[in-house]
Short mmCIF file of C-alpha atoms in Angstrom, two decimals:
data_model
loop_
_atom_site.label_atom_id
_atom_site.label_comp_id
_atom_site.label_asym_id
_atom_site.label_seq_id
_atom_site.Cartn_x
_atom_site.Cartn_y
_atom_site.Cartn_z
CA UNK A 1 0.00 0.00 0.00
CA UNK A 2 1.35 3.42 -0.90
CA UNK A 3 2.09 6.08 1.69
CA UNK A 4 -0.76 8.24 0.31
CA UNK A 5 -3.30 5.37 0.60
CA UNK A 6 -2.25 4.68 4.18
CA UNK A 7 -2.62 8.35 5.08
CA UNK A 8 -6.11 8.52 3.53
CA UNK A 9 -7.32 5.33 5.25
CA UNK A 10 -6.01 6.51 8.64
CA UNK A 11 -7.85 9.82 8.20
CA UNK A 12 -11.28 8.21 7.60
CA UNK A 13 -12.01 7.99 11.36
CA UNK A 14 -11.14 11.70 11.63
CA UNK A 15 -13.67 12.56 8.93
CA UNK A 16 -16.29 10.37 10.63
CA UNK A 17 -15.58 12.03 14.00
CA UNK A 18 -15.94 15.51 12.52
CA UNK A 19 -19.20 14.64 10.79
CA UNK A 20 -20.67 13.02 13.90
CA UNK A 21 -19.55 15.87 16.16
CA UNK A 22 -20.94 18.50 13.81
CA UNK A 23 -24.22 16.67 13.28
CA UNK A 24 -24.67 15.28 16.81
CA UNK A 25 -28.07 13.81 17.62
CA UNK A 26 -30.66 16.44 16.82
CA UNK A 27 -31.86 17.12 13.28
CA UNK A 28 -29.95 19.90 11.51
CA UNK A 29 -27.92 20.57 14.64
CA UNK A 30 -24.55 22.21 14.08
CA UNK A 31 -21.69 23.40 16.23
CA UNK A 32 -18.52 25.31 15.65
CA UNK A 33 -15.52 23.17 16.51
CA UNK A 34 -12.27 24.66 17.69
CA UNK A 35 -8.86 23.27 18.57
CA UNK A 36 -7.40 24.76 21.76
CA UNK A 37 -3.96 23.19 21.72
CA UNK A 38 -2.54 20.50 24.04
CA UNK A 39 -4.81 18.01 22.20
CA UNK A 40 -8.01 19.66 23.51
CA UNK A 41 -10.96 20.45 21.24
CA UNK A 42 -14.33 22.03 21.96
CA UNK A 43 -17.63 22.55 20.20
CA UNK A 44 -20.19 25.30 20.81
CA UNK A 45 -23.66 25.81 19.38
CA UNK A 46 -27.37 25.81 20.06
CA UNK A 47 -29.28 22.93 21.60
CA UNK A 48 -31.77 22.91 18.71
CA UNK A 49 -31.13 24.06 15.15
CA UNK A 50 -32.43 25.66 13.07
CA UNK A 51 -32.82 28.40 15.65
CA UNK A 52 -36.07 30.35 15.79
CA UNK A 53 -36.16 33.64 17.68
CA UNK A 54 -38.43 33.63 20.72
CA UNK A 55 -38.56 29.83 21.02
CA UNK A 56 -36.98 28.00 23.94
CA UNK A 57 -33.47 26.86 23.07
CA UNK A 58 -30.10 26.75 24.76
CA UNK A 59 -26.34 26.92 24.64
CA UNK A 60 -24.49 23.62 24.29
CA UNK A 61 -20.79 22.88 24.86
CA UNK A 62 -18.77 19.72 24.49
CA UNK A 63 -15.09 18.95 24.58
CA UNK A 64 -12.69 16.15 24.00
CA UNK A 65 -9.02 15.32 24.36
CA UNK A 66 -6.87 13.27 21.99
CA UNK A 67 -4.48 11.00 23.87
CA UNK A 68 -2.18 11.12 20.82
CA UNK A 69 -1.67 14.43 18.99
CA UNK A 70 -3.49 14.51 15.66
CA UNK A 71 -5.02 11.05 16.15
CA UNK A 72 -8.79 11.36 16.48
CA UNK A 73 -9.00 7.60 17.06
CA UNK A 74 -7.70 8.39 20.56
CA UNK A 75 -10.31 11.11 21.21
CA UNK A 76 -12.09 10.94 24.57
CA UNK A 77 -15.01 13.21 25.47
CA UNK A 78 -14.77 15.23 28.66
CA UNK A 79 -17.11 13.67 31.19
CA UNK A 80 -17.54 15.19 34.64
CA UNK A 81 -19.22 12.03 35.90
CA UNK A 82 -15.97 10.18 35.09
CA UNK A 83 -13.85 12.71 37.02
CA UNK A 84 -12.97 15.11 34.20
CA UNK A 85 -13.13 18.85 34.82
CA UNK A 86 -15.51 21.00 32.76
CA UNK A 87 -15.85 24.46 34.32
CA UNK A 88 -17.35 26.61 31.60
CA UNK A 89 -19.22 29.94 31.56
CA UNK A 90 -20.72 31.51 28.45
CA UNK A 91 -21.67 35.13 27.84
CA UNK A 92 -24.32 35.36 25.10
CA UNK A 93 -23.96 38.47 22.94
CA UNK A 94 -25.73 40.00 19.94
CA UNK A 95 -23.55 41.46 17.20
CA UNK A 96 -24.24 44.04 14.49
CA UNK A 97 -23.46 41.62 11.62
CA UNK A 98 -22.25 38.08 10.88
CA UNK A 99 -18.67 39.25 11.13
CA UNK A 100 -16.45 37.91 13.89
CA UNK A 101 -15.19 41.43 14.63
CA UNK A 102 -18.56 43.19 14.36
CA UNK A 103 -19.51 45.45 17.27
CA UNK A 104 -21.40 43.82 20.14
CA UNK A 105 -24.82 45.49 20.34
CA UNK A 106 -26.29 43.61 23.31
CA UNK A 107 -25.01 41.52 26.22
CA UNK A 108 -27.16 38.94 28.03
CA UNK A 109 -26.81 37.36 31.49
CA UNK A 110 -23.99 34.85 31.99
CA UNK A 111 -24.77 31.19 31.47
CA UNK A 112 -23.21 29.37 34.43
CA UNK A 113 -23.71 25.98 36.02
CA UNK A 114 -24.08 24.11 32.75
CA UNK A 115 -25.99 20.85 33.07
CA UNK A 116 -24.33 17.64 31.92
CA UNK A 117 -26.45 15.82 29.38
CA UNK A 118 -25.92 13.15 26.76
CA UNK A 119 -25.98 13.96 23.05
CA UNK A 120 -25.69 10.98 20.69
CA UNK A 121 -24.21 8.87 23.45
CA UNK A 122 -21.54 11.43 24.41
CA UNK A 123 -21.37 13.88 27.31
CA UNK A 124 -22.28 17.49 26.57
CA UNK A 125 -23.07 20.51 28.75
CA UNK A 126 -25.98 22.88 28.23
CA UNK A 127 -27.90 25.81 29.64
CA UNK A 128 -31.27 27.21 28.58
CA UNK A 129 -31.13 30.38 26.50
CA UNK A 130 -33.85 31.82 24.27
CA UNK A 131 -32.71 34.05 21.42
CA UNK A 132 -35.04 37.05 21.80
CA UNK A 133 -34.85 38.22 18.16
CA UNK A 134 -33.51 37.18 14.80
CA UNK A 135 -29.98 38.33 14.05
CA UNK A 136 -26.36 37.57 14.75
CA UNK A 137 -25.56 36.03 18.11
CA UNK A 138 -22.45 34.62 19.64
CA UNK A 139 -20.88 33.47 22.85
CA UNK A 140 -17.76 34.44 24.70
CA UNK A 141 -16.81 31.20 26.42
CA UNK A 142 -14.40 31.04 29.34
CA UNK A 143 -13.34 27.93 31.10
CA UNK A 144 -11.05 25.28 32.40
CA UNK A 145 -11.21 21.77 31.02
CA UNK A 146 -9.15 18.78 32.09
CA UNK A 147 -9.15 15.18 31.03
CA UNK A 148 -8.12 12.99 33.97
CA UNK A 149 -4.42 12.26 33.77
CA UNK A 150 -3.64 15.25 31.53
CA UNK A 151 -2.89 18.93 32.23
CA UNK A 152 -5.70 21.49 32.48
CA UNK A 153 -6.48 23.77 29.56
CA UNK A 154 -7.69 27.29 30.34
CA UNK A 155 -9.33 29.22 27.52
CA UNK A 156 -11.26 32.29 26.46
CA UNK A 157 -12.86 31.87 23.03
CA UNK A 158 -15.40 33.92 21.08
CA UNK A 159 -17.88 32.18 18.80
CA UNK A 160 -20.17 33.93 16.31
CA UNK A 161 -23.00 32.25 14.41
CA UNK A 162 -23.15 31.82 10.64
CA UNK A 163 -20.47 33.55 8.57
CA UNK A 164 -18.81 34.73 11.80
CA UNK A 165 -17.36 31.25 12.36
CA UNK A 166 -13.60 31.14 12.90
CA UNK A 167 -13.30 27.40 12.28
CA UNK A 168 -10.77 27.17 9.47
CA UNK A 169 -9.89 23.53 10.30
CA UNK A 170 -13.21 21.68 10.18
CA UNK A 171 -15.43 24.24 8.37
CA UNK A 172 -18.14 24.05 11.04
CA UNK A 173 -20.56 26.73 12.27
CA UNK A 174 -23.86 27.12 14.14
CA UNK A 175 -27.00 28.82 12.82
CA UNK A 176 -28.07 32.37 13.55
CA UNK A 177 -31.68 32.69 14.75
CA UNK A 178 -34.42 33.63 12.29
CA UNK A 179 -38.08 34.56 12.79
#
């Protein structure tokens, strides 16, 4: 088998992991994935997509750690019930446009004390949040995550729906609310 064929076959689980993480369990659900370094990755989005303004929804967060750098076959979700640390707070914001650097036009109350849930058999963390209007929303997410047996990862990341996505690795995003 050629070196190129081996590389492609080894990357098939990576593609499957990305597709399953982006799709997750709910119909049309999407999340923006982001690598944080030190083999940690996170995903942020809405509990239900497509998002409709004024309807009950929520913020959802999940994370995983690769035991081996670049090898998604060694990915393990962060699971507080298994002793992992997931201390995350999200600040929902409304922005002027679907541009990552657009001015913030409204700030909402902090989302703290995320509830652990299961999405497609994997641990995730969520908090209720209803988008009050259509438009461009995002989250400023701050936290500490730690897979047992590995160092902690502290982070501050901004996520913006739609075209505001900064995911240049996986090409993922989450929907902006519509009426």
